[in-house]
Short mmCIF file of C-alpha atoms in Angstrom, two decimals:
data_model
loop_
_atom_site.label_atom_id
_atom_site.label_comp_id
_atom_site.label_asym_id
_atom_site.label_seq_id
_atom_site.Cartn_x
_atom_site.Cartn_y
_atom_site.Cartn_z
CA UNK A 1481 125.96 -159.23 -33.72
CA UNK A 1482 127.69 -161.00 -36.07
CA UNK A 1483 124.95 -163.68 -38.45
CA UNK A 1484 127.35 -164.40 -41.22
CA UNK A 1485 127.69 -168.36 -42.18
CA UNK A 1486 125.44 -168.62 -38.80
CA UNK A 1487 122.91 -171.51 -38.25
CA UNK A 1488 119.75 -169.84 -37.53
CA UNK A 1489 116.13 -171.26 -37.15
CA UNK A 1490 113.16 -168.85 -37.48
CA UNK A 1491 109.87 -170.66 -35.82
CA UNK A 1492 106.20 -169.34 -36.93
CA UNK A 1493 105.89 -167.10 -40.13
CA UNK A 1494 103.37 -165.10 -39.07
CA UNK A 1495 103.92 -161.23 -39.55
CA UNK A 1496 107.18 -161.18 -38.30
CA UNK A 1497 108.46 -164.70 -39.62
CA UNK A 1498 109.56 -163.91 -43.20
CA UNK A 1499 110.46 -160.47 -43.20
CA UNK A 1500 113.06 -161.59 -40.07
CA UNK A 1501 114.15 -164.26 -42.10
CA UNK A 1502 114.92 -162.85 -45.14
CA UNK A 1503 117.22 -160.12 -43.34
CA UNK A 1504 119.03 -162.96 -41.40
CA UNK A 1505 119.39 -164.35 -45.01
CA UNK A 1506 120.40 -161.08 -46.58
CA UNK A 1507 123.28 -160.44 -43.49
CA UNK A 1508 124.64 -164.18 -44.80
CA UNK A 1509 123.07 -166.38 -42.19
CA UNK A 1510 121.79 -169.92 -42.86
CA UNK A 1511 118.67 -169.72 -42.74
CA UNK A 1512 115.47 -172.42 -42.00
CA UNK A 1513 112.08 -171.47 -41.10
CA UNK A 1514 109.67 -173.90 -39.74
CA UNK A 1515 106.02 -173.19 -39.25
CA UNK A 1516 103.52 -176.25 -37.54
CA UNK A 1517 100.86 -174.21 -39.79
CA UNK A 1518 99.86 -174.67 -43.40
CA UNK A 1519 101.86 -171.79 -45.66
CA UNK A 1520 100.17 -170.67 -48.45
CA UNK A 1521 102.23 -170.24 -51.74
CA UNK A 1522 101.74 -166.84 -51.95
CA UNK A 1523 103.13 -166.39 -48.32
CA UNK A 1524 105.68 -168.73 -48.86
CA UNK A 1525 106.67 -167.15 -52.04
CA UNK A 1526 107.93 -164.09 -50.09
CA UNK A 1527 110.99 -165.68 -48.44
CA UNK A 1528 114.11 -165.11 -49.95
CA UNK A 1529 115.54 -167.95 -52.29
CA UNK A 1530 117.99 -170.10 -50.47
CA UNK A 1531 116.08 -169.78 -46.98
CA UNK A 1532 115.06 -173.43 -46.00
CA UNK A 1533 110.93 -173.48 -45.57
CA UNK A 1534 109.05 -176.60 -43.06
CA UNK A 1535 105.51 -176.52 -42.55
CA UNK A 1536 102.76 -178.28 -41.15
CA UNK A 1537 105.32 -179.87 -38.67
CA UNK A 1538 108.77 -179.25 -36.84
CA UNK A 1539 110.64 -182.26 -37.42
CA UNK A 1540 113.55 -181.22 -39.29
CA UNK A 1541 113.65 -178.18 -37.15
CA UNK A 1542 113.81 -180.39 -34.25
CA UNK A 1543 116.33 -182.47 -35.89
CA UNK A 1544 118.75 -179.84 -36.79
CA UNK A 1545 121.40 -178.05 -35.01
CA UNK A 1546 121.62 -174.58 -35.02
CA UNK A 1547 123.48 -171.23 -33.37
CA UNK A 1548 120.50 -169.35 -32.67
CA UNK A 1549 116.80 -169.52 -32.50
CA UNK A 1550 114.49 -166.51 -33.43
CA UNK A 1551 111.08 -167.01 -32.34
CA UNK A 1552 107.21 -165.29 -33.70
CA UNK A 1553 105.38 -164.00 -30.82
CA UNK A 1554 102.75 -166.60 -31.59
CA UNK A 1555 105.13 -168.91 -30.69
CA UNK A 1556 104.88 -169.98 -27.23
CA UNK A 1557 107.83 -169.20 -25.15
CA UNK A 1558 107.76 -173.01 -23.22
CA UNK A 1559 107.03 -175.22 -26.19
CA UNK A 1560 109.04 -178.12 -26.88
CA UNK A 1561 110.78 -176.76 -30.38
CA UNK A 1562 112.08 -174.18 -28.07
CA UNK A 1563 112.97 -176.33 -25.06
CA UNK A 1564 115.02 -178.50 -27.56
CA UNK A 1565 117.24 -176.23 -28.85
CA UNK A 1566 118.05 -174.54 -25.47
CA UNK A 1567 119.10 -177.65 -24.54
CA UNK A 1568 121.22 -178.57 -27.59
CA UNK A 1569 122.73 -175.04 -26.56
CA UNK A 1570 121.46 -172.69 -29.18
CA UNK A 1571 120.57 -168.84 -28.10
CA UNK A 1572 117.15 -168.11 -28.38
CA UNK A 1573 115.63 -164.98 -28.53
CA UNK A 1574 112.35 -162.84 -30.01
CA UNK A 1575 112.68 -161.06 -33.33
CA UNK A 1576 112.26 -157.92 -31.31
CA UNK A 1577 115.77 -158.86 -29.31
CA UNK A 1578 117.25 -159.25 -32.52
CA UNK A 1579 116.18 -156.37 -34.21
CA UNK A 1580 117.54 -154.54 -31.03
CA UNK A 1581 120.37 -155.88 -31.35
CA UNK A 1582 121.38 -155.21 -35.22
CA UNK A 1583 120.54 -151.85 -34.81
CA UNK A 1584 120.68 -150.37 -31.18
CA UNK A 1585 120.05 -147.57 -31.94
CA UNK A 1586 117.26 -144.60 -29.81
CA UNK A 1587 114.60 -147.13 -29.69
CA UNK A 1588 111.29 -145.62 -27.94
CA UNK A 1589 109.41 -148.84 -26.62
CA UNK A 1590 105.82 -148.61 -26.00
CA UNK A 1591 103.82 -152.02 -23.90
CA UNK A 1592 100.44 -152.33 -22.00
CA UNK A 1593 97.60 -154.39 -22.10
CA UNK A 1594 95.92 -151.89 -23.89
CA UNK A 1595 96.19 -148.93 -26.29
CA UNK A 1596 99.69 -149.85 -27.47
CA UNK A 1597 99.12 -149.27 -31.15
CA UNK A 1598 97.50 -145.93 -30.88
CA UNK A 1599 100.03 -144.55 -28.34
CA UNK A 1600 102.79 -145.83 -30.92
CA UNK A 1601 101.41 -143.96 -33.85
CA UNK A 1602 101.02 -140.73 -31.81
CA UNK A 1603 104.31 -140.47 -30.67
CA UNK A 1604 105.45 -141.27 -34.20
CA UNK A 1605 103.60 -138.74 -35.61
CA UNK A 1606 104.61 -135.94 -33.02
CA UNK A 1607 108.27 -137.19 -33.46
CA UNK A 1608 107.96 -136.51 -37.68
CA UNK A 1609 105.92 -133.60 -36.41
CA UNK A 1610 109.03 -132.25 -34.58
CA UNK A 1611 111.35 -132.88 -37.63
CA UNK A 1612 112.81 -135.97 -36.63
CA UNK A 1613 113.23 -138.77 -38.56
CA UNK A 1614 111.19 -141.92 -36.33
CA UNK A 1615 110.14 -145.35 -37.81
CA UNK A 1616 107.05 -146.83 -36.30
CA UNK A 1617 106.99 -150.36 -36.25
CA UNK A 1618 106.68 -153.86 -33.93
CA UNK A 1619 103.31 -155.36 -33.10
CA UNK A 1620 101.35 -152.53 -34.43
CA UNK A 1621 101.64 -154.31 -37.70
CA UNK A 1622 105.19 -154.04 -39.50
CA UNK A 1623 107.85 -156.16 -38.29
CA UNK A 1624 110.96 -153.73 -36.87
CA UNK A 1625 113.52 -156.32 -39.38
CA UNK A 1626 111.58 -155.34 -42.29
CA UNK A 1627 111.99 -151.74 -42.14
CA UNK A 1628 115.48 -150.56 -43.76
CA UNK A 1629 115.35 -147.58 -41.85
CA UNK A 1630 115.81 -149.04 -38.30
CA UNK A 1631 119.47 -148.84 -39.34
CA UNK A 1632 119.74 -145.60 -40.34
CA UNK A 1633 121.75 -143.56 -37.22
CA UNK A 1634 119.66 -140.96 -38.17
CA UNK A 1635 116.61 -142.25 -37.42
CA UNK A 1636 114.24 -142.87 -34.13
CA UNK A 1637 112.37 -146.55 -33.51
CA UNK A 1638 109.56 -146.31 -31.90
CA UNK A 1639 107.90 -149.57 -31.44
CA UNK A 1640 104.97 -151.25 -30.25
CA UNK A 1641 106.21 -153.93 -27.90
CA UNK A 1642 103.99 -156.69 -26.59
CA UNK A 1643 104.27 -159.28 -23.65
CA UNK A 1644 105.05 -162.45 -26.01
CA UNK A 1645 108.00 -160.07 -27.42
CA UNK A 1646 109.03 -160.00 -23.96
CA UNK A 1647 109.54 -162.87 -22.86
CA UNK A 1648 112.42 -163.22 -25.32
CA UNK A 1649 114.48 -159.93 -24.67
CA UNK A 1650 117.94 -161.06 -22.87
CA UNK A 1651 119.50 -157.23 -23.65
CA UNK A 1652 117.11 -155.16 -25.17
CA UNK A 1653 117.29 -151.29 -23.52
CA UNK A 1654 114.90 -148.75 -25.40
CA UNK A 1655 116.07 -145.33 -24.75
CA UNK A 1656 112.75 -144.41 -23.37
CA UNK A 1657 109.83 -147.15 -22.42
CA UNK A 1658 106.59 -146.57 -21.16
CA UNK A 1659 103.69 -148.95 -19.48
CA UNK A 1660 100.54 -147.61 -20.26
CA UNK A 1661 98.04 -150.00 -18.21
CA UNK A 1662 98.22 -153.45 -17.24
CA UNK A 1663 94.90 -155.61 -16.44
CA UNK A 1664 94.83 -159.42 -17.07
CA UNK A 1665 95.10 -160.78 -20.50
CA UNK A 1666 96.80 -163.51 -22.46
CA UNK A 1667 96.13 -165.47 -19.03
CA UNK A 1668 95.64 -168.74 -21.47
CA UNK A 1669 99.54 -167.88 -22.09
CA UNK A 1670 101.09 -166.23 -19.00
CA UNK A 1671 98.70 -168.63 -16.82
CA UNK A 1672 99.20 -166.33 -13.74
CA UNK A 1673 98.89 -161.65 -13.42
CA UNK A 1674 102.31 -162.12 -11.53
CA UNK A 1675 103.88 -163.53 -14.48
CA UNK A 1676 102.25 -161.22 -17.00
CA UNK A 1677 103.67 -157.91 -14.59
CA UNK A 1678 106.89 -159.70 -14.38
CA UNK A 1679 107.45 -159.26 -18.47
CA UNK A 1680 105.58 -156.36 -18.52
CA UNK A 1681 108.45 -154.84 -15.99
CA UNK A 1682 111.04 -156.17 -18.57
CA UNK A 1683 110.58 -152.96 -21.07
CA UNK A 1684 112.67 -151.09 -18.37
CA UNK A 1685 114.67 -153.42 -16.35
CA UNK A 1686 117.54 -152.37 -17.94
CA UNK A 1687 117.44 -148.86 -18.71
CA UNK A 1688 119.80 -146.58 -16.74
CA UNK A 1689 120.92 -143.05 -15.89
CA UNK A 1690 119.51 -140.33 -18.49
CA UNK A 1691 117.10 -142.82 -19.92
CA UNK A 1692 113.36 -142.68 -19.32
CA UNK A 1693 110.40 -144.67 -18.51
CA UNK A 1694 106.82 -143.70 -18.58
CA UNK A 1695 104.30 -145.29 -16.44
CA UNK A 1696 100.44 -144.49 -16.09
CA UNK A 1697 100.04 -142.83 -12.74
CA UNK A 1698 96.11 -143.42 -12.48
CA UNK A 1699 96.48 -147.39 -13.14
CA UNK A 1700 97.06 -149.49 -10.08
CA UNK A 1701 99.62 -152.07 -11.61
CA UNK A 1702 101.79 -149.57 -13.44
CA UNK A 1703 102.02 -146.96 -10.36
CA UNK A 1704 103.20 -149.60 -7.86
CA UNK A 1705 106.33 -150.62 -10.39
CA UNK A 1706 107.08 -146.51 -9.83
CA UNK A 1707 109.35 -147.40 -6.95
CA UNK A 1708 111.39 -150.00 -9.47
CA UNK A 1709 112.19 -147.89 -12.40
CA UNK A 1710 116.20 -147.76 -12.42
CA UNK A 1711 116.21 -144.90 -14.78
CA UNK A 1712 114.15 -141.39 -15.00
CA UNK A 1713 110.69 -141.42 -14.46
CA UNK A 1714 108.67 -139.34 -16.38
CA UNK A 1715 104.93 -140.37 -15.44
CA UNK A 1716 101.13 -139.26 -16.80
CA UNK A 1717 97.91 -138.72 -14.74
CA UNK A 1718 94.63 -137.84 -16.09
CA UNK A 1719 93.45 -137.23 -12.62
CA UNK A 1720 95.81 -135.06 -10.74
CA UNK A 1721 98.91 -133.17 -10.95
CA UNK A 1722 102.41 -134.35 -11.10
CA UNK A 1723 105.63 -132.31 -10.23
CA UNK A 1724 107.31 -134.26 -13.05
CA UNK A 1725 105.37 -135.57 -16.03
CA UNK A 1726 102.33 -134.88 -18.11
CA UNK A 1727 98.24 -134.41 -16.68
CA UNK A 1728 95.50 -132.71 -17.05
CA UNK A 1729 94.65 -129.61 -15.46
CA UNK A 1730 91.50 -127.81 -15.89
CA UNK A 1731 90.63 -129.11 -19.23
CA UNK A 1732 94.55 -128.60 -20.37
CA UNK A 1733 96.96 -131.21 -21.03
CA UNK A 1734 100.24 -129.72 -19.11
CA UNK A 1735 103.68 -131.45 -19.35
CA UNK A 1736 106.04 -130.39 -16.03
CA UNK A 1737 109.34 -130.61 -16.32
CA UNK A 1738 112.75 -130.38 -14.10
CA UNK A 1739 110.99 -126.85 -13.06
CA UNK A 1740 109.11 -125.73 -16.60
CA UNK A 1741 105.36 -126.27 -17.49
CA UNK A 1742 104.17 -126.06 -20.83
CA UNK A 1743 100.54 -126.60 -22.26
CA UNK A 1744 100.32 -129.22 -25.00
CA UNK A 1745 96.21 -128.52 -25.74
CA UNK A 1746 93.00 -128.64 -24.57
CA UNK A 1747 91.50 -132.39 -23.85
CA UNK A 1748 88.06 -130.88 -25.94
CA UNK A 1749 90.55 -130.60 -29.11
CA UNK A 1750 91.64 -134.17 -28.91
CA UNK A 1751 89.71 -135.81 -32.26
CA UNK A 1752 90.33 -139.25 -29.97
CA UNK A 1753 86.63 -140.05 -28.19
CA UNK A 1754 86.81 -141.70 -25.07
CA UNK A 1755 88.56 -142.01 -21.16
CA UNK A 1756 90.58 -144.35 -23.05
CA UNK A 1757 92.24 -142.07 -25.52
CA UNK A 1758 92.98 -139.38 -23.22
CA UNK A 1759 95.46 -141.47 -21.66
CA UNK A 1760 96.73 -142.81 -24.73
CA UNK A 1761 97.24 -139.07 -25.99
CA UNK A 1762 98.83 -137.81 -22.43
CA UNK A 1763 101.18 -141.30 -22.43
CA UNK A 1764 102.10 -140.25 -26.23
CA UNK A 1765 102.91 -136.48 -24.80
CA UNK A 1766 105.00 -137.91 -22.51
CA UNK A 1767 107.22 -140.59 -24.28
CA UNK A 1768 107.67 -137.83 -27.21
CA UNK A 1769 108.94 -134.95 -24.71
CA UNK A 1770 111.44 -137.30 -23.32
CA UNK A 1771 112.61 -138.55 -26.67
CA UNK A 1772 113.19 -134.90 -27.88
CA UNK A 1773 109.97 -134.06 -29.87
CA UNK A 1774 109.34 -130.09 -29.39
CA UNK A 1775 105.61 -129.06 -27.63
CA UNK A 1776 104.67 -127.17 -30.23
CA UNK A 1777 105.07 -130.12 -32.50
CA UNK A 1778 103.56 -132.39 -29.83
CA UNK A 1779 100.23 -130.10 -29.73
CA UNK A 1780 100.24 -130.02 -33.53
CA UNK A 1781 100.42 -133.51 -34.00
CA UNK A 1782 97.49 -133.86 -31.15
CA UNK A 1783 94.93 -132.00 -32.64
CA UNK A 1784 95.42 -133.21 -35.56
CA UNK A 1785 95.44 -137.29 -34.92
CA UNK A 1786 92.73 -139.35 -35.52
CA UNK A 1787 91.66 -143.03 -34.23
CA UNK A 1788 93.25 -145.94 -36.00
CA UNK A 1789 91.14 -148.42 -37.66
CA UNK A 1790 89.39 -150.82 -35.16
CA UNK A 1791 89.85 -148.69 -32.14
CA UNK A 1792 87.12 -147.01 -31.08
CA UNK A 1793 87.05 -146.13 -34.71
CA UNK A 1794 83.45 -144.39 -35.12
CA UNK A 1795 82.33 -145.99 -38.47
CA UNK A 1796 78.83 -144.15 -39.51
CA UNK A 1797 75.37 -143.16 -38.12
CA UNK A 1798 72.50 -145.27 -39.55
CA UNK A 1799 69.04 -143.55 -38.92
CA UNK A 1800 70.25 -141.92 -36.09
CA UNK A 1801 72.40 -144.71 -34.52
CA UNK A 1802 75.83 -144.20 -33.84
CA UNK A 1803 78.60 -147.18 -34.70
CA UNK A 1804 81.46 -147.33 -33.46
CA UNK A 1805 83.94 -150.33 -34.28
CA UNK A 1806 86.28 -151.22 -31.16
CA UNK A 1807 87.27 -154.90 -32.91
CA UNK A 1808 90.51 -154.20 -31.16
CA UNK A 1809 89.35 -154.51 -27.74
CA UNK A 1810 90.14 -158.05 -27.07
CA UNK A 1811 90.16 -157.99 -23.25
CA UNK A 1812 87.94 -156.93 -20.57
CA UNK A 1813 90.06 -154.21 -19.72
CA UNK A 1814 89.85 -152.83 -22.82
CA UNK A 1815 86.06 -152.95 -23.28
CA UNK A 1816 85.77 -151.63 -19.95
CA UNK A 1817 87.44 -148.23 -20.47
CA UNK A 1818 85.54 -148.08 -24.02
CA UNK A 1819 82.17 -148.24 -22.17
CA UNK A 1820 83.14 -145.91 -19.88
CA UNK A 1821 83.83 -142.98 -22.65
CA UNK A 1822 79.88 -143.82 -23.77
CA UNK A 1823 77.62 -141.53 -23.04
CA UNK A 1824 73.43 -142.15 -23.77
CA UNK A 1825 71.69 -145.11 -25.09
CA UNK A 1826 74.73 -147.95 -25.53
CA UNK A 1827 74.35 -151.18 -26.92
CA UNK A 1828 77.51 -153.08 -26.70
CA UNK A 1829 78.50 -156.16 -29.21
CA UNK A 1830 80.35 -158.95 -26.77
CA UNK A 1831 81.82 -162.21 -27.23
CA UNK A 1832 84.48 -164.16 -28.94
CA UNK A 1833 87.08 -166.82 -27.92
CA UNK A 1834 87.79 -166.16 -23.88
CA UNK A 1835 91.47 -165.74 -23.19
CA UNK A 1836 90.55 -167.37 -19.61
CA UNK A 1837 89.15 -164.34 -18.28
CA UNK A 1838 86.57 -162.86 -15.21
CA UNK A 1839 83.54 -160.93 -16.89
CA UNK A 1840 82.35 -160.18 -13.85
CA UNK A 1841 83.90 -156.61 -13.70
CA UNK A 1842 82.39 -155.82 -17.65
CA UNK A 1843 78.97 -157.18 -16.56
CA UNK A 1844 78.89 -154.71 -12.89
CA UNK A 1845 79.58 -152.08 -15.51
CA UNK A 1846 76.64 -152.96 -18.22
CA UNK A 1847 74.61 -153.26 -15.07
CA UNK A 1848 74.94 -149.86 -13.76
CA UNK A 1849 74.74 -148.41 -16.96
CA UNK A 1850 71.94 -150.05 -18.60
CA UNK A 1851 73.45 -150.98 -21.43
CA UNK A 1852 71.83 -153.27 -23.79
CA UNK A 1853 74.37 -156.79 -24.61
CA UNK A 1854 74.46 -158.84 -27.83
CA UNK A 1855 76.44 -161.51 -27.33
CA UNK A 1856 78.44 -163.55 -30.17
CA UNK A 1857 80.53 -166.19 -30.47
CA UNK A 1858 82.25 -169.23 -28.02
CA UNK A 1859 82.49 -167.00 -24.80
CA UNK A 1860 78.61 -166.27 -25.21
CA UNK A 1861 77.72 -168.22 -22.67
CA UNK A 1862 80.07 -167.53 -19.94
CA UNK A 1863 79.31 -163.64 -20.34
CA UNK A 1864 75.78 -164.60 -20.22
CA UNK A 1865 75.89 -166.68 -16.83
CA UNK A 1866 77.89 -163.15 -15.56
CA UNK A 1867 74.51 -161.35 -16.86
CA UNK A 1868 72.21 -163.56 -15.15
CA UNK A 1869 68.90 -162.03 -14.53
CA UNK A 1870 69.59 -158.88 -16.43
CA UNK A 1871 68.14 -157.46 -19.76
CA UNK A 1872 68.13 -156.54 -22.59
CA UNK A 1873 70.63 -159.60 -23.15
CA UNK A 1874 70.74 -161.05 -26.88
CA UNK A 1875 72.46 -163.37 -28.49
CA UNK A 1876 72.96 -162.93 -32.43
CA UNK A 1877 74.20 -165.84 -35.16
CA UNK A 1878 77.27 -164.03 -36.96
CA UNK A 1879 78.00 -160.53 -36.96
CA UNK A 1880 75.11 -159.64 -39.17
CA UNK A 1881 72.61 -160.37 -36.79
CA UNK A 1882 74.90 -159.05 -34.18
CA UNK A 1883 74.56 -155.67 -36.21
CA UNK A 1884 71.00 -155.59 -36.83
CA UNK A 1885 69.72 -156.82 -32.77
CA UNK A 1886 72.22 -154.34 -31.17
CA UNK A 1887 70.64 -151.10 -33.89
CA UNK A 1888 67.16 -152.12 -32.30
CA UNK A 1889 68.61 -152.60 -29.12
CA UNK A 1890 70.38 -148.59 -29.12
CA UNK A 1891 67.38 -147.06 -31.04
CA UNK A 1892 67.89 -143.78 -32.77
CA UNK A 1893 69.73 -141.11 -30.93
CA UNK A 1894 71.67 -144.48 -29.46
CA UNK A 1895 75.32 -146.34 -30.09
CA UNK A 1896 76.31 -149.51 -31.04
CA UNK A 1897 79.72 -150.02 -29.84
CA UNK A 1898 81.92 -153.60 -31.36
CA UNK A 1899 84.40 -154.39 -28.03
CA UNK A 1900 84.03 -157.99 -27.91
CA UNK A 1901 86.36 -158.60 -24.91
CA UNK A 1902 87.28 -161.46 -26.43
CA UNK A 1903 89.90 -162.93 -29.42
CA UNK A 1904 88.45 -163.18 -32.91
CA UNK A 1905 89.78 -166.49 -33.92
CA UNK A 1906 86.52 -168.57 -32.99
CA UNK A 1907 84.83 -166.71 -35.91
CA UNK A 1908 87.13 -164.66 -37.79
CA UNK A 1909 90.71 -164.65 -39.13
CA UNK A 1910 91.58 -162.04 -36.78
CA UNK A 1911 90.55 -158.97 -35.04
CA UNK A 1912 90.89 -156.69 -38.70
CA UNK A 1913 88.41 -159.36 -40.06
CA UNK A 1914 85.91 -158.82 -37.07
CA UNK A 1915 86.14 -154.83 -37.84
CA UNK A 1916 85.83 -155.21 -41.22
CA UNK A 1917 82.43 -157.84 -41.27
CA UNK A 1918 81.37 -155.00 -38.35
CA UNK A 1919 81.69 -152.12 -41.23
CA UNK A 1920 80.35 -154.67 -43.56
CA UNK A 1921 76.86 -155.16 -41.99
CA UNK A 1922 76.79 -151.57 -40.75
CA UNK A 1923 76.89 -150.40 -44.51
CA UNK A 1924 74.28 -153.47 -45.51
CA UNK A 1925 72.09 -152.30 -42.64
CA UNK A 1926 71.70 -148.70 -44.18
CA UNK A 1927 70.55 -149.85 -47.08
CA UNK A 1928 67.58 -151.79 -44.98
CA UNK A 1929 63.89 -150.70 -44.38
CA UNK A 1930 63.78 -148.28 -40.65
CA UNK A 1931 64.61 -150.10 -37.87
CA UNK A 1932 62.12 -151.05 -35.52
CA UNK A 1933 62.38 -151.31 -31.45
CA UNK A 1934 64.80 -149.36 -29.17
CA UNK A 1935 64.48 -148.94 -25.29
CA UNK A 1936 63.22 -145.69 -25.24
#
């Protein structure tokens, strides 16, 4: 793709903005960013000099002509600023698009409602594991156009892909892709599940021949796009066998393939807790095989993993209570599959800004397991109209409170599990903030008098 004395607007900053722009600035494009946000200096500061900076409105962007358009995820895909310069002609596309297309290279592409960022570090540590060379990078954190080494021929990508990302892709084919689940979310964006599956289905809709997709066998959504996949499948199960792909089998995770079985471990080795997890470690067995990583590598790497920070990241035991900080689930999908790993006493921290979802499923499940709610923040009440009629139901000013009521609420020998089902941005800067003020008033609690109460 040729940039050089091109006319290109970035819209949003955001993680992805200025590390996108500077390398659009750095191949000799003209570059303008525009951001309806305030930009702090410090932020600012990190564009290249010579990149043209608008914030707190779009009206020169809107004004100007340019070639192409690179869009933030945050940035939605309908909004007028985009609309405009479709119209005016220009070609506009996600950051992930154009990072595919500057280096198109053996990109490994990994989407899904849920479990994305773990799955992404797993396969890139089994990939390094087997000796070859693999840059993790996309919406787990670190934009793919600020890492040099996505050009190096040498060199894997294996990126976290989410559905904004998607909805800008025009020719992006990852070498191997994988669905890992799909259960509503972003609904407030996508407005409808059929739209959400329809750039979910994107990841693979152009793959072909030799290349591979993985899909999650046991999830309802991902097994019925099976019978699309225009490229090899190469599924996972954690319920039953597959001819082709990875499951487990009497407390082994086996990968079957074109004939061959090999074990990769034993699920009681996996330092991952929950139903969750499992998947996330048999999806990352399977995306690594089929990009080339060895199984002795892919066991090493297994065994040796450990959660990521905010998911289902266990945090410390306070007097006998167990926390366990799942900021990260921001859905009721996700929340739903953490409870479901819990075992014992659970009290479960809820609540956040709703992303226009039905609680109903989350509160059947804190029903039948007796689980003790605190709920936080603007979706407090809807959860709570879900939860009519049961107990123990709380609700808790900040996460403080949250902290200390859902400790009494678990008693000793109990867990206090942070999976809000919910966005952050109704009370934190974002879901790393939540985790962190979790952590926070775990550590202030253990420096408190014994807790009193429990339900036990």
């Amino acid at each position: 793709m040729e940039l050089k004395g091109k006319r290109v607007l970035v819209v949003g900053m955001g993680r992805t903005g200025v590390p996108t722009a500077n390398r659009l600035h750095a191949m000799g494009a003209v570059v303008s960013v525009t951001d309806k946000g305030a930009v702090g200096r410090d932020e600012a500061s990190k564009l290249s000099e010579g990149i043209d900076l608008e914030t707190g409105s779009h009206d020169r962007a809107l004004a100007g002509k340019f070639d192409v358009v690179v869009t933030s995820p945050g940035v939605p895909w309908d909004g007028p600023i985009l609309q405009r310069h479709r119209e005016r002609g220009a070609e506009v596309i996600s950051e992930i698009e154009l990072a595919f297309r500057l280096a198109p290279r053996a990109w490994i592409a990994i989407t899904g409602t849920n479990g994305k960022s773990t799955t992404t570090a797993l396969v890139g540590a089994m990939m390094r594991e087997s000796g070859v060379g693999a840059v993790v990078c996309g919406n787990i954190g670190n934009a793919a156009l600020g890492e040099d080494a996505i050009f190096d021929p040498r060199m894997k990508v294996v990126a976290e892909i989410s559905s904004f990302q998607l909805e800008g892709v025009a020719t992006f084919r990852p070498r191997v892709s994988a669905i890992l689940n799909i259960t509503p979310d972003h609904m407030d964006r996508h407005k409808t599940m059929g739209e959400y599956i329809r750039l979910k289905r994107r990841i693979f809709e152009l793959q072909r021949g030799d290349d591979v997709c993985v899909l999650n066998m046991d999830d309802p959504e991902t097994a019925r796009l099976a019978p699309e996949v225009p490229c090899r499948l190469f599924p996972f199960s954690a319920n039953g066998r597959l001819e082709e792909g990875v499951f487990v089998n009497d407390g082994r995770i086996v990968i079957s393939s074109r004939g061959d079985t090999w074990t990769a471990g034993a699920t009681r080795d996996l330092r991952l807790p929950g139903r969750a997890n499992l998947e996330n470690a048999l999806a990352a067995c399977a995306i690594a095989f089929s990009a080339g990583a060895d199984v002795g590598a892919i066991s090493r790497a297994l065994s040796s993993f450990e959660a990521l920070e905010h998911r289902l990241e266990p945090v410390a035991e306070v007097r006998g209570v167990r926390f366990i900080n799942d900021s990260k689930g921001t859905n009721v999908g996700s929340t739903l599959k953490a409870l479901d790993g819990m075992t014992g006493r659970v009290a479960v921290i809820l609540g956040g800004r709703d992303k226009d979802q039905d609680f109903t499923p989350l509160a059947d499940l804190v029903r039948r397991m007796g689980a003790g709610v605190v709920l936080i923040g603007e979706a407090a009440e809807k959860i709570a109209v879900c939860l009519k009629g049961y107990e123990p139901v709380v609700r808790a000013d900040g996460m403080d409170d949250a902290v200390r009521k859902a400790a009494q609420t678990a008693g000793a020998g109990g867990t206090v599990l942070l999976s809000p089902a919910c966005a952050s941005f109704d009370m934190f800067r974002d879901y790393r903030d939540r985790g962190d003020k979790f952590r926070a008033a775990v550590r202030k609690l253990a420096g408190e008098p014994a807790l009193t109460g429990g339900r036990g």
